[in-house]
Every structure is written in structure tokens, then in C-alpha cells.
mmCIF file of C-alpha atoms in Angstrom:
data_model
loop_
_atom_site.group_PDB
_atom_site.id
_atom_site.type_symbol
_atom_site.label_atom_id
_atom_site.label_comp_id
_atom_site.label_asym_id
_atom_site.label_seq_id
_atom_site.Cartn_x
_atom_site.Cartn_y
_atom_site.Cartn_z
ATOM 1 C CA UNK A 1 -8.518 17.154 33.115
ATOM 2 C CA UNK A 2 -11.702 18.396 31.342
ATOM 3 C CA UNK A 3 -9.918 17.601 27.995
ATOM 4 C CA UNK A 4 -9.240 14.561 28.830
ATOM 5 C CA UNK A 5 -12.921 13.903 29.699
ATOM 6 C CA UNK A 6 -14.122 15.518 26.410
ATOM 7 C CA UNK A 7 -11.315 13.611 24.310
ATOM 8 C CA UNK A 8 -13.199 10.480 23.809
ATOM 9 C CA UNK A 9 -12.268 7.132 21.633
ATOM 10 C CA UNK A 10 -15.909 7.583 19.516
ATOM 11 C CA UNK A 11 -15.154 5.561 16.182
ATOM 12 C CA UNK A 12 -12.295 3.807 15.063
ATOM 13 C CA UNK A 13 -11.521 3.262 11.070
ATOM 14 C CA UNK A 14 -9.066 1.541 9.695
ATOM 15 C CA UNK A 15 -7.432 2.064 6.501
ATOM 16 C CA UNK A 16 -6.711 -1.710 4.670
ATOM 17 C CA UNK A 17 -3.600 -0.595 2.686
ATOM 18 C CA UNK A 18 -3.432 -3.097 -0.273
ATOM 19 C CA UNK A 19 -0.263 -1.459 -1.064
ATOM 20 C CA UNK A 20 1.377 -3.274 1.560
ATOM 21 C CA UNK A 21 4.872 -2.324 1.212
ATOM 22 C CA UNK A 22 6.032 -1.708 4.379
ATOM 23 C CA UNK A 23 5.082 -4.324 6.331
ATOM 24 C CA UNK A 24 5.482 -7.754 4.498
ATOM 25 C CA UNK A 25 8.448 -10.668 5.249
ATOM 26 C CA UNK A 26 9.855 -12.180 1.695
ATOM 27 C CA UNK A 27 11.564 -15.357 0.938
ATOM 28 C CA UNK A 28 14.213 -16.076 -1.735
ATOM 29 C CA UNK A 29 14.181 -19.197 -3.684
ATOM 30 C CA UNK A 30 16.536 -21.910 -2.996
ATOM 31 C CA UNK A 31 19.803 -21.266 -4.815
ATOM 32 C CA UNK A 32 21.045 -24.650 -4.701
ATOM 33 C CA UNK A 33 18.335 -25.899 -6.458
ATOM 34 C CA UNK A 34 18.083 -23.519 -9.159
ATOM 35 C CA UNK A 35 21.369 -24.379 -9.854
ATOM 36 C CA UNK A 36 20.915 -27.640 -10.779
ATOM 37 C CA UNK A 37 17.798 -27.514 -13.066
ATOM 38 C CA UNK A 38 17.838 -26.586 -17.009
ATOM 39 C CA UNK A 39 16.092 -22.903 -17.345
ATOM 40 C CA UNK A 40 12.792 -24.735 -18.826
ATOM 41 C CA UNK A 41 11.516 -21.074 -19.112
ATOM 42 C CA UNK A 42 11.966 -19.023 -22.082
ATOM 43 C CA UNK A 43 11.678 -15.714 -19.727
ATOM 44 C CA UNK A 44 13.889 -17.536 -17.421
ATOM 45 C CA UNK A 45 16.364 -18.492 -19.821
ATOM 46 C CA UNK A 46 17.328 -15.284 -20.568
ATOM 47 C CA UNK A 47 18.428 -13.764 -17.636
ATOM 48 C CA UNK A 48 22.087 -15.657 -18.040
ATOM 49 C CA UNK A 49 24.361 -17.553 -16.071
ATOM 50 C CA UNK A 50 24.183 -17.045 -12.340
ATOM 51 C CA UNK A 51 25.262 -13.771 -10.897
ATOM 52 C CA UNK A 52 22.884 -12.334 -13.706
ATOM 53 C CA UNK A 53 19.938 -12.999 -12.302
ATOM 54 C CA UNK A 54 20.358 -10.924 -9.601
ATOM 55 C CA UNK A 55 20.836 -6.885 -8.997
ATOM 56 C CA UNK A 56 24.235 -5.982 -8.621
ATOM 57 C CA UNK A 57 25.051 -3.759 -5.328
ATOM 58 C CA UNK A 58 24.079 -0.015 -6.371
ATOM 59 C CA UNK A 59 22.178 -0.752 -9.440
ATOM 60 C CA UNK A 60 19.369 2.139 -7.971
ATOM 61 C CA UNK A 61 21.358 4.528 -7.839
ATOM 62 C CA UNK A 62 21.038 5.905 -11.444
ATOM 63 C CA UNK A 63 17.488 5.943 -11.214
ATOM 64 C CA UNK A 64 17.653 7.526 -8.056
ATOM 65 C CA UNK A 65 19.631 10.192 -10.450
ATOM 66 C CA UNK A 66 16.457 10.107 -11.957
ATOM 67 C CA UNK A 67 14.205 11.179 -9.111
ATOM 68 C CA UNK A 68 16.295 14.039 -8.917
ATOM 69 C CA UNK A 69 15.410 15.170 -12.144
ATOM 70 C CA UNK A 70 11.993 14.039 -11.889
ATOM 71 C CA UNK A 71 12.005 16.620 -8.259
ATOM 72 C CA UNK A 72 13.614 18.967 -10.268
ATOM 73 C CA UNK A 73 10.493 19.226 -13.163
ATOM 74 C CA UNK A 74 13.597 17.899 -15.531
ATOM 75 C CA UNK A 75 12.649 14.144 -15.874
ATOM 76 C CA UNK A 76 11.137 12.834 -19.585
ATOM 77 C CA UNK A 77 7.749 10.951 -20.064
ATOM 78 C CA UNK A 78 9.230 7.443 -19.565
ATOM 79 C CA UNK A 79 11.705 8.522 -16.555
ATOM 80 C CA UNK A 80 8.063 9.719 -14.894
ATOM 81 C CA UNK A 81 6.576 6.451 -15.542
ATOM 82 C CA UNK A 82 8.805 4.627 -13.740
ATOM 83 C CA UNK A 83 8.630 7.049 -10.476
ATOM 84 C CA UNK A 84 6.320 5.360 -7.605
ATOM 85 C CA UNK A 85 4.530 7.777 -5.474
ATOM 86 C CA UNK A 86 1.963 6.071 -3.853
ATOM 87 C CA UNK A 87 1.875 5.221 -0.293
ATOM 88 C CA UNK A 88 -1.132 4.650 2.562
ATOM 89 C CA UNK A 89 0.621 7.401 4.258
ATOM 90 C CA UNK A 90 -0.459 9.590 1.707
ATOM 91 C CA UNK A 91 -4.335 8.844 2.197
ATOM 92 C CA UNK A 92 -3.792 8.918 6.157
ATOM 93 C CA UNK A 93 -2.226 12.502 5.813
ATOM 94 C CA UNK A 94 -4.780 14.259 3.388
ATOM 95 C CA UNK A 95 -7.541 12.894 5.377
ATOM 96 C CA UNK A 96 -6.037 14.724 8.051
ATOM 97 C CA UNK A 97 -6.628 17.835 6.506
ATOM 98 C CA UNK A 98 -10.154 17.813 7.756
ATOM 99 C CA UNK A 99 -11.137 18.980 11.114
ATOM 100 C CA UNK A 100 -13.629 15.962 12.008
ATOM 101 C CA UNK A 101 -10.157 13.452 11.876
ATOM 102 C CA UNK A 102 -7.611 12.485 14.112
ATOM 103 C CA UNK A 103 -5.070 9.835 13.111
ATOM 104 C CA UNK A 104 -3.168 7.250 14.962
ATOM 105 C CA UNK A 105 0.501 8.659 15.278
ATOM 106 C CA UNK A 106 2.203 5.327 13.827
ATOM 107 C CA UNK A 107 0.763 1.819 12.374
ATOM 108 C CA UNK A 108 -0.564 0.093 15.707
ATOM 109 C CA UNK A 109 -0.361 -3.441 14.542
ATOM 110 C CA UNK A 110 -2.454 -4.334 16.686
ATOM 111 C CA UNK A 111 -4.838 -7.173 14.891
ATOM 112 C CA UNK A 112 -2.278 -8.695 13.013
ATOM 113 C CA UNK A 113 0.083 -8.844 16.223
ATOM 114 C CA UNK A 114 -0.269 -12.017 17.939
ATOM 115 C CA UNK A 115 1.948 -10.438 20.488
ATOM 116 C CA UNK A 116 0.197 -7.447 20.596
ATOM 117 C CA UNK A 117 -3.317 -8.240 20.467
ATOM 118 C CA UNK A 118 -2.698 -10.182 23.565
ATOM 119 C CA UNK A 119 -2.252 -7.044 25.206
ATOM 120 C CA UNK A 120 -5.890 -6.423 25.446
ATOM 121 C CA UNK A 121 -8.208 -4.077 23.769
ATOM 122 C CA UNK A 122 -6.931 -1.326 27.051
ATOM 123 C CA UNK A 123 -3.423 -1.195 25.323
ATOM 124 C CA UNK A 124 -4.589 -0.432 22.087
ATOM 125 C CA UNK A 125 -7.189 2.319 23.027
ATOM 126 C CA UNK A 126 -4.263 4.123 24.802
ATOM 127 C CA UNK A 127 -2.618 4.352 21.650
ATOM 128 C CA UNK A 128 -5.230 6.033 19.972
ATOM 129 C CA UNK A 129 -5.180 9.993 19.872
ATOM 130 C CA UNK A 130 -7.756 11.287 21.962
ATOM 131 C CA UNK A 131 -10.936 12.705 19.799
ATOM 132 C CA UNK A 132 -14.090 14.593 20.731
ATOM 133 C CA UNK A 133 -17.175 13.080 19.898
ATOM 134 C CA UNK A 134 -18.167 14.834 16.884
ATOM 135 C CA UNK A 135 -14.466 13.529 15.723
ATOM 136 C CA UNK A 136 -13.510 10.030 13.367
ATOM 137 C CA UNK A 137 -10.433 8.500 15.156
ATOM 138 C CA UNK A 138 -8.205 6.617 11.679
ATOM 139 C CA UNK A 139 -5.770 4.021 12.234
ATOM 140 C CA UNK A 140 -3.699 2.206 9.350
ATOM 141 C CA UNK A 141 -1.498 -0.707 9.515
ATOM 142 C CA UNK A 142 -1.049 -2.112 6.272
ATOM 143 C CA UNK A 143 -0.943 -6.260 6.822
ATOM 144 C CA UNK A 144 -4.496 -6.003 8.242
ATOM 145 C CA UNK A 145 -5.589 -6.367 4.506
ATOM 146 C CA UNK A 146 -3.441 -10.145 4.346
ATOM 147 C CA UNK A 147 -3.555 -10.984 7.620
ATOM 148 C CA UNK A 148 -6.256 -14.331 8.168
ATOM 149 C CA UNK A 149 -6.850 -13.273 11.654
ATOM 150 C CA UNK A 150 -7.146 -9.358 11.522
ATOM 151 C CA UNK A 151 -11.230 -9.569 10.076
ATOM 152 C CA UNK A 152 -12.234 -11.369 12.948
ATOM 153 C CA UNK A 153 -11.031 -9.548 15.323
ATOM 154 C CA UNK A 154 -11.959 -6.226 14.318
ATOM 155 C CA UNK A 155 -15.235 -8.085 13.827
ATOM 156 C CA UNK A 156 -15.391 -8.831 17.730
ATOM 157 C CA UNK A 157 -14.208 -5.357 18.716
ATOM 158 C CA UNK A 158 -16.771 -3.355 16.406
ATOM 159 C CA UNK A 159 -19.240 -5.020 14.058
ATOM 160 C CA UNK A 160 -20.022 -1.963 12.917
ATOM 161 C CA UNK A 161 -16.929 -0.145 11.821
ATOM 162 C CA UNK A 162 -16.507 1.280 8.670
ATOM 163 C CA UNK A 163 -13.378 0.238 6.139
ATOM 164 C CA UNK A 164 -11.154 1.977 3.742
ATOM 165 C CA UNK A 165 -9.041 -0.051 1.279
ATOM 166 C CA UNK A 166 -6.618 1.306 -0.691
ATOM 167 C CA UNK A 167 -5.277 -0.438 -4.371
ATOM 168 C CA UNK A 168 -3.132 0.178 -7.245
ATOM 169 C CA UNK A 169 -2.698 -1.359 -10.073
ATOM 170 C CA UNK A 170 -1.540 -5.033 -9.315
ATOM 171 C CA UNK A 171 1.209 -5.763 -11.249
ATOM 172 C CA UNK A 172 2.893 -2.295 -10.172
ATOM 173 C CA UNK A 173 1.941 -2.867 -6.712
ATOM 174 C CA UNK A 174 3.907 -6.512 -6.862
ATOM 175 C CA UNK A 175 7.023 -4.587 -8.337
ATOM 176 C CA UNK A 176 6.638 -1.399 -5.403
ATOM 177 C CA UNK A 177 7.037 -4.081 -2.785
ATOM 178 C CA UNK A 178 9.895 -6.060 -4.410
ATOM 179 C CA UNK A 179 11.753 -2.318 -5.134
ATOM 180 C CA UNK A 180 11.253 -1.622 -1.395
ATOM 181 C CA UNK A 181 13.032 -4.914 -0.446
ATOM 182 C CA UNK A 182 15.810 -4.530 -3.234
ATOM 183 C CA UNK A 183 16.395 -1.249 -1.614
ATOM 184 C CA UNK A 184 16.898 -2.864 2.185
ATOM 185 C CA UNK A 185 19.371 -5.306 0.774
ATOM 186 C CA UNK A 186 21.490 -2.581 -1.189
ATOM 187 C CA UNK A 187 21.634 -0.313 1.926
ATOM 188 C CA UNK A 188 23.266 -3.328 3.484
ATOM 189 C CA UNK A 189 25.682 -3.961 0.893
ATOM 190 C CA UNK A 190 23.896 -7.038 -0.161
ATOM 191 C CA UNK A 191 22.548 -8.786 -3.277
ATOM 192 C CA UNK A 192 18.885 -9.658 -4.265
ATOM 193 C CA UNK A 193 16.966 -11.661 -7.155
ATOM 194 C CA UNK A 194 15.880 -10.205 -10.278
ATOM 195 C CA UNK A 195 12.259 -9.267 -9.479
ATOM 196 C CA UNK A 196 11.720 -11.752 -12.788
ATOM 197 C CA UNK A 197 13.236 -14.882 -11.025
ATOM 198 C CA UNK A 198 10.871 -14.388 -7.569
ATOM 199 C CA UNK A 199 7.713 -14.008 -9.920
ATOM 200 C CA UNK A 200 7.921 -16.835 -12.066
ATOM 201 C CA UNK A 201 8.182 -20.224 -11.448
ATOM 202 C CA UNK A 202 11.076 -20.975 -13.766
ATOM 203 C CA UNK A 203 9.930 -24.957 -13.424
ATOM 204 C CA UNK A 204 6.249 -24.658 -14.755
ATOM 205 C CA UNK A 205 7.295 -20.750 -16.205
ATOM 206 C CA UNK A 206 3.500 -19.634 -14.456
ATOM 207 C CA UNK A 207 3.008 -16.829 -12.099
ATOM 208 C CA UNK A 208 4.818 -18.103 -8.327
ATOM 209 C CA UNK A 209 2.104 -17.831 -6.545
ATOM 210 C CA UNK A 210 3.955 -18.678 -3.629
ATOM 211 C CA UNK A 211 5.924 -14.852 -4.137
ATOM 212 C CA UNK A 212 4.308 -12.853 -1.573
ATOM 213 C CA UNK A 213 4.736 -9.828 -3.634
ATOM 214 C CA UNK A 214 1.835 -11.773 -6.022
ATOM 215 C CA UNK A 215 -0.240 -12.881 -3.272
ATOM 216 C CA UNK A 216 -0.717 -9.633 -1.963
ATOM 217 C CA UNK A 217 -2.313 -8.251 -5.454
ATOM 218 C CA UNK A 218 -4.488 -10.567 -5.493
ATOM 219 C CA UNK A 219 -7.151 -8.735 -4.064
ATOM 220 C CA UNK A 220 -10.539 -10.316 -4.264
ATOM 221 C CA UNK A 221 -8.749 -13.074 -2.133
ATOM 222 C CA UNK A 222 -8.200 -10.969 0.916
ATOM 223 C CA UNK A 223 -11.557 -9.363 0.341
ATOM 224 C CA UNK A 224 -13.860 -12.514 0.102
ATOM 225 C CA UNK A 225 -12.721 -13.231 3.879
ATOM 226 C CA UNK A 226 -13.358 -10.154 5.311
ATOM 227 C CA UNK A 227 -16.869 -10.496 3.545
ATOM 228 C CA UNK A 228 -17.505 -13.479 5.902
ATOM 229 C CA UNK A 229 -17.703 -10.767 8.692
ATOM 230 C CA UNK A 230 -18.639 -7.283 7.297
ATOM 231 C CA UNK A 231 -21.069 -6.534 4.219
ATOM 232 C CA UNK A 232 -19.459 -4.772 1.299
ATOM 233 C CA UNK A 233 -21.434 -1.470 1.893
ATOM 234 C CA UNK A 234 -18.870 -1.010 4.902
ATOM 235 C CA UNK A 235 -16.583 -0.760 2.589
ATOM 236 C CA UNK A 236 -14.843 2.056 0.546
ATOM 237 C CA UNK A 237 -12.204 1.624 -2.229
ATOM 238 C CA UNK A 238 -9.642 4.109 -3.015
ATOM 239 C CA UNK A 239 -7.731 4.180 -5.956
ATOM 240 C CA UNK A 240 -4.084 4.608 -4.544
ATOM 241 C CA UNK A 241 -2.864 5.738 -7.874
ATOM 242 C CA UNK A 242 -5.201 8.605 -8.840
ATOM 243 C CA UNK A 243 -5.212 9.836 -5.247
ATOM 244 C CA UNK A 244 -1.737 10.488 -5.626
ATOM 245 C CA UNK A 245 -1.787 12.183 -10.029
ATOM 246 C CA UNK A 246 -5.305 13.530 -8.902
ATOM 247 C CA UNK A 247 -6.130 13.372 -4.915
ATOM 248 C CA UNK A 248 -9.163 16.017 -4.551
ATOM 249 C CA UNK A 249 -11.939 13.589 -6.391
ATOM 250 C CA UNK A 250 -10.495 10.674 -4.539
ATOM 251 C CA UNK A 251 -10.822 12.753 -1.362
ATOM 252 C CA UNK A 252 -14.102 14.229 -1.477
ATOM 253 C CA UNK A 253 -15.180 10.166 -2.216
ATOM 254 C CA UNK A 254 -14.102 9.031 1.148
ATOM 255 C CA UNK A 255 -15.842 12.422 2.575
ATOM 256 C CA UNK A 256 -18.779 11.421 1.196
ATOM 257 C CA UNK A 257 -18.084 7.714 2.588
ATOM 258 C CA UNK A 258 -17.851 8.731 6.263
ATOM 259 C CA UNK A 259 -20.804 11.181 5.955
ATOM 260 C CA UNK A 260 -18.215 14.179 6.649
ATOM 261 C CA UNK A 261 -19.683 17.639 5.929
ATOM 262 C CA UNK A 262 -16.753 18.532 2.834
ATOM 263 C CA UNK A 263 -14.153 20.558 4.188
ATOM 264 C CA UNK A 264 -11.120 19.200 1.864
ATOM 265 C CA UNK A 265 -10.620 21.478 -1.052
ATOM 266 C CA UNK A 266 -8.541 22.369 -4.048
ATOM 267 C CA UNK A 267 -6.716 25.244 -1.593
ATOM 268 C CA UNK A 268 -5.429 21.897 0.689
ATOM 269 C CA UNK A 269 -3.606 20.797 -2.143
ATOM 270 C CA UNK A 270 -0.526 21.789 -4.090
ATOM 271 C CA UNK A 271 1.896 20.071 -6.758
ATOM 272 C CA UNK A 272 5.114 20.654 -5.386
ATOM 273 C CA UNK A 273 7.270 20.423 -8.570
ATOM 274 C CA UNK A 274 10.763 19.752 -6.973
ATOM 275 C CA UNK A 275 9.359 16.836 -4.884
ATOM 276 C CA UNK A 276 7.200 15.496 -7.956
ATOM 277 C CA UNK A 277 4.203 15.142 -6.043
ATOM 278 C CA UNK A 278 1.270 17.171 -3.797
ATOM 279 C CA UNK A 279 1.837 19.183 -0.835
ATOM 280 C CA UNK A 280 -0.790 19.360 1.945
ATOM 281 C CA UNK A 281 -2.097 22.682 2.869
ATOM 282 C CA UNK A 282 -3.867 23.313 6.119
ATOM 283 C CA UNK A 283 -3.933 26.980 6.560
ATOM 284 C CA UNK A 284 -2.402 29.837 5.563
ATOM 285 C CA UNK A 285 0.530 29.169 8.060
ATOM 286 C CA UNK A 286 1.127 25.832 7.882
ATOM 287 C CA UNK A 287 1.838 23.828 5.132
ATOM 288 C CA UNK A 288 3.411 19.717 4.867
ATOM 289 C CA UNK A 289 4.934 18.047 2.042
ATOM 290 C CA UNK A 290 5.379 13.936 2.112
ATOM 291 C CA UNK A 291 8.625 12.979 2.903
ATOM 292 C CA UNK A 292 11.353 12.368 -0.178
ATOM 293 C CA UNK A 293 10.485 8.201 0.756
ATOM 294 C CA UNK A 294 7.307 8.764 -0.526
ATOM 295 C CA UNK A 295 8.764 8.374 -3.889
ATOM 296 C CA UNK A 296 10.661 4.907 -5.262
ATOM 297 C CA UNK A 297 11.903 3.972 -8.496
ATOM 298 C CA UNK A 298 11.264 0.762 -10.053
ATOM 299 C CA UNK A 299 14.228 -1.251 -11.408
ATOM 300 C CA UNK A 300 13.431 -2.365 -15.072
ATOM 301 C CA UNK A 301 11.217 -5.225 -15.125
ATOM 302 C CA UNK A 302 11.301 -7.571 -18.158
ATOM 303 C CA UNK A 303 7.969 -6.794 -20.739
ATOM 304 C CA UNK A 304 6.843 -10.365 -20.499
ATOM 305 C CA UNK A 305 7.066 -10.716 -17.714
ATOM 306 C CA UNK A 306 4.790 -7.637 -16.651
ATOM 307 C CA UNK A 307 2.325 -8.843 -19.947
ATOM 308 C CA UNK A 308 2.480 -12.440 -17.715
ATOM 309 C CA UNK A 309 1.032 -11.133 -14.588
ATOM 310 C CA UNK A 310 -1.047 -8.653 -16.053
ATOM 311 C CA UNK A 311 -2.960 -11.072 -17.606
ATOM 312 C CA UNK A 312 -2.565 -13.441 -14.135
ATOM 313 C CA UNK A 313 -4.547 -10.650 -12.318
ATOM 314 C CA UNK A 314 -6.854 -9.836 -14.838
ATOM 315 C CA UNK A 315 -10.071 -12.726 -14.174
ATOM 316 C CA UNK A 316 -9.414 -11.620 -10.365
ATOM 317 C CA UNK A 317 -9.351 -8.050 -11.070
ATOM 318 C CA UNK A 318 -12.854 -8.435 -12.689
ATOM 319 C CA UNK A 319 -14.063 -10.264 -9.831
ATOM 320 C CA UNK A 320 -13.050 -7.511 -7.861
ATOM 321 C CA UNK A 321 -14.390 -4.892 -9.953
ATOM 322 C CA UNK A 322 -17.876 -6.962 -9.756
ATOM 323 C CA UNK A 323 -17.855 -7.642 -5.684
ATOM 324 C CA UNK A 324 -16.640 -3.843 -4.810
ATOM 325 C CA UNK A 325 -18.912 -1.770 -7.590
ATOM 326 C CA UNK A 326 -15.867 0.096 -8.340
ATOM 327 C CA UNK A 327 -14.113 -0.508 -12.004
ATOM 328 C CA UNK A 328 -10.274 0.742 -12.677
ATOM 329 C CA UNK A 329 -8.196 1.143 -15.765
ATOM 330 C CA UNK A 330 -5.752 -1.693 -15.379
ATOM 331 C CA UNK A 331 -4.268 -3.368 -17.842
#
């Protein structure tokens, strides 16, 4: 009982994952349609006949071959290139490490629940872990970044709160959420669209800006309404690839961020070598690696088509870069 009264719901923050894989709904372009026009593309035009443009069944599984090596400390240059690692899991578990966080079990979905968020603001404090005062309660559901509604809302519940967001680079983070989707249709047997055919418009051969997958990246969109509500100094940005090739600098940012006294060290983390990324260290005792799904292989994406979107994102990326303070090395 006297836990229970000392385990209070102090602050809530939410992580904003960008990276938005595991949440998102995709549509396929109309076959019948396709069918009848001329490729007026050049990209387009050379993905063949139909049946070609799309992955056959299994087509992941050599590069899942791959990870293998990759886990094993046997994989070349180019085979690491192509192996994925980050996830807002990641971020949600290191911050963990310190003693002044508690995280939310599972993504809550609360905001970006219509069904949910009807529930009342009761239902989602009861899924919160209790905290003591001294504590920061984190909760992550990635769609909260995309979703119109979600700023609002959080807006009404806490004016106040403060706001990680985590991004990679764009382009990579449009072909992480395609791979994820590829991978739900081979598990059921089923066929999918090139990645190349869902990002361009093989009509007006652009950037389909209607592909979810390229919406998504587009970041300074998503941030520019959330600025309507909160001022940008409640924000912090986290690069989602270094805190996965270098996490400690990364971490010690979003320390800093929360006005944490730095607990998080180089002795919390380990590169685990078989699994091809870092292992989480919380004491001498206990120790937690990320499970094997927090690495994906990318299918092979056409070059111009990556040089295409690469230079799609790059005006918004620099308008991002300007609005957030923060400048990356993409492309």
C-alpha cells in the first residue's frame, strides 16, 4: 500500500519515433491500371514485364544468410551496409539503464487511437508504470510523430511536457519501413512491389508522394505542426543511426536534455559481435541484448532511384536542420 502511495505518475515523455516502422498501414498501387499505361519512366522501364516488378516469395532469405554472417563478425563492408539496426526500442531500452527512468511496458497508442483516447485520460495513466517522484515516466508509440491529432492532445494533457524525436537518414528510413512490410507479406506466402514501383510515380517518374513510406521522412512536415503547440526548445533530436554505431554520446545528450544527473556510461554498453550490435549492461549481474528483430536487411534498391529521393529530401532536410539546430550527415 505505501508503494503504491509513493509510486506516483510525476512526468510523462514521449519518444516521437520518426522511424516509424512498426506502426504504419501501406497501400499498393492499382495493378489494373499500371497495366495498361506505357512505362513513361526510364527507372520504371526497367524493371520488365509484370511479375518483375515485384519480389518473388523468399527473395530475403539470402540476405538473411547474410545477417548470420554479419552476427557471426564474418560479414564484408558492403554486406554491413546493408544491415538495419535501428529501432525506437533501442533508445527506450538504453534510457532505461538509468535509475531516474521508468518506461511504459508496450507502445500505449493512446493519442493516435481514436478508440483509445476515448477511454479517458484514467485508462491511460493506469497503463503507465508506477514512478516515485524524483523518477521520469517514458512512453513511445511511434505514429504520434504522423498522426494530425496526437500534438493537440498531448498539448491539452501537458503543455509542458518535454519531447524526444528520433530520425535516420530519410531515404534509408523510407526503405526500413517498406523491408518491414516486404517481410509481413513473405511470412504469408505472398507477393509485394518492388520498393522502386511504390516510390515513384511511374506517370510523372517524381517522388509518389502519396507512398507513405515517403511521407513519413519528410520530417519538417510533421514537425511544423507540432510547433503550432509546443516551442522547439521542448524538443530533443536523436540521431537514430549513431545511437545505434555509437550510443554513449547520443545518450549522455538526452541526459543532459532531461536535466538527469549522468549515470549512463561506457560500462552500460557492450558490442556484442555475434548479434552485430550493443548489449545493455545494468550491473554486474544482469545484462540484456536487443532482440535478433532489431536487425533487418534491406532488399537491393535501384541507385537512381535512392540518388532520386535523396535529392527529394534534401531542401526539407535543410529546413529541418535550420528549425531543430541540429545538422546530420545525409546525403
Amino acid at each position: 500500500m505505501l508503494f503504491k502511495q509513493q509510486a506516483l505518475l510525476r512526468q510523462k515523455l514521449f519518444v516521437l519515433g520518426s522511424l516509424a516502422i512498426g506502426s504504419l498501414l501501406y497501400l499498393v498501387a492499382r495493378v489494373g491500371s499500371l497495366d495498361r499505361l506505357q512505362p513513361l519512366c526510364p527507372i520504371d522501364g526497367r524493371f520488365g514485364p509484370r511479375g518483375q516488378d515485384e519480389i518473388p516469395l523468399r527473395a530475403l532469405q539470402f540476405k538473411r544468410g547474410l545477417l548470420h554472417e554479419f552476427r557471426k563478425g564474418n560479414a564484408t563492408k558492403e554486406q554491413i551496409r546493408l544491415h538495419n539496426l535501428v529501432r525506437t526500442r533501442a533508445l527506450l531500452e538504453m534510457l532505461n539503464l538509468h535509475p531516474a527512468v521508468v518506461k511504459a511496458s508496450q507502445e500505449i497508442h493512446f493519442f493516435d487511437n481514436d478508440e483509445n483516447y476515448a477511454k479517458g485520460i484514467e485508462w491511460y495513466r493506469k497503463k503507465m508504470p508506477f514512478s516515485y517522484p524524483h523518477q521520469i515516466t517514458i512512453e513511445k508509440s511511434p505514429a504520434y510523430f504522423i498522426t494530425e491529432e496526437v500534438p493537440e492532445r498531448i498539448y491539452k494533457m501537458n503543455s509542458s511536457i518535454k519531447l524526444l524525436i528520433i530520425v535516420r537518414e530519410p531515404t534509408t528510413r523510407a526503405i526500413s519501413d517498406y523491408t518491414q512490410v516486404l517481410e509481413g507479406k513473405e511470412r504469408k506466402n505472398k507477393t509485394y512491389y518492388k520498393f522502386e514501383k511504390l516510390a515513384i510515380d511511374p506517370n510523372t517518374c517524381e517522388v509518389n508522394t502519396k507512398y507513405k513510406a515517403v511521407r513519413t521522412s519528410i520530417y519538417t512536415k510533421h514537425l511544423e505542426r507540432w510547433l503550432k503547440y509546443f516551442p522547439i526548445e521542448q524538443f530533443h533530436i536523436v540521431d537514430g543511426d549513431r545511437l545505434i554505431t555509437e550510443p554513449l554520446p547520443e545518450l549522455q545528450l538526452v541526459e543532459k536534455f532531461l536535466n538527469l544527473p549522468p549515470r549512463i556510461s561506457q560500462y552500460n554498453l557492450y558490442f556484442n559481435a555475434t548479434r552485430g550490435f550493443y548489449c545493455l549492461r545494468f550491473n554486474i549481474v544482469f545484462n540484456k541484448c536487443l532482440a535478433g528483430s532489431k536487425g533487418r536487411i534491406h532488399p537491393e534498391v535501384d541507385t537512381s532511384v535512392i540518388t532520386k529521393l535523396r535529392k527529394f529530401f534534401h531542401p526539407f532536410n535543410q529546413k529541418f536542420y535550420q528549425i531543430t539546430g541540429r545538422t546530420f550527415s545525409w546525403p
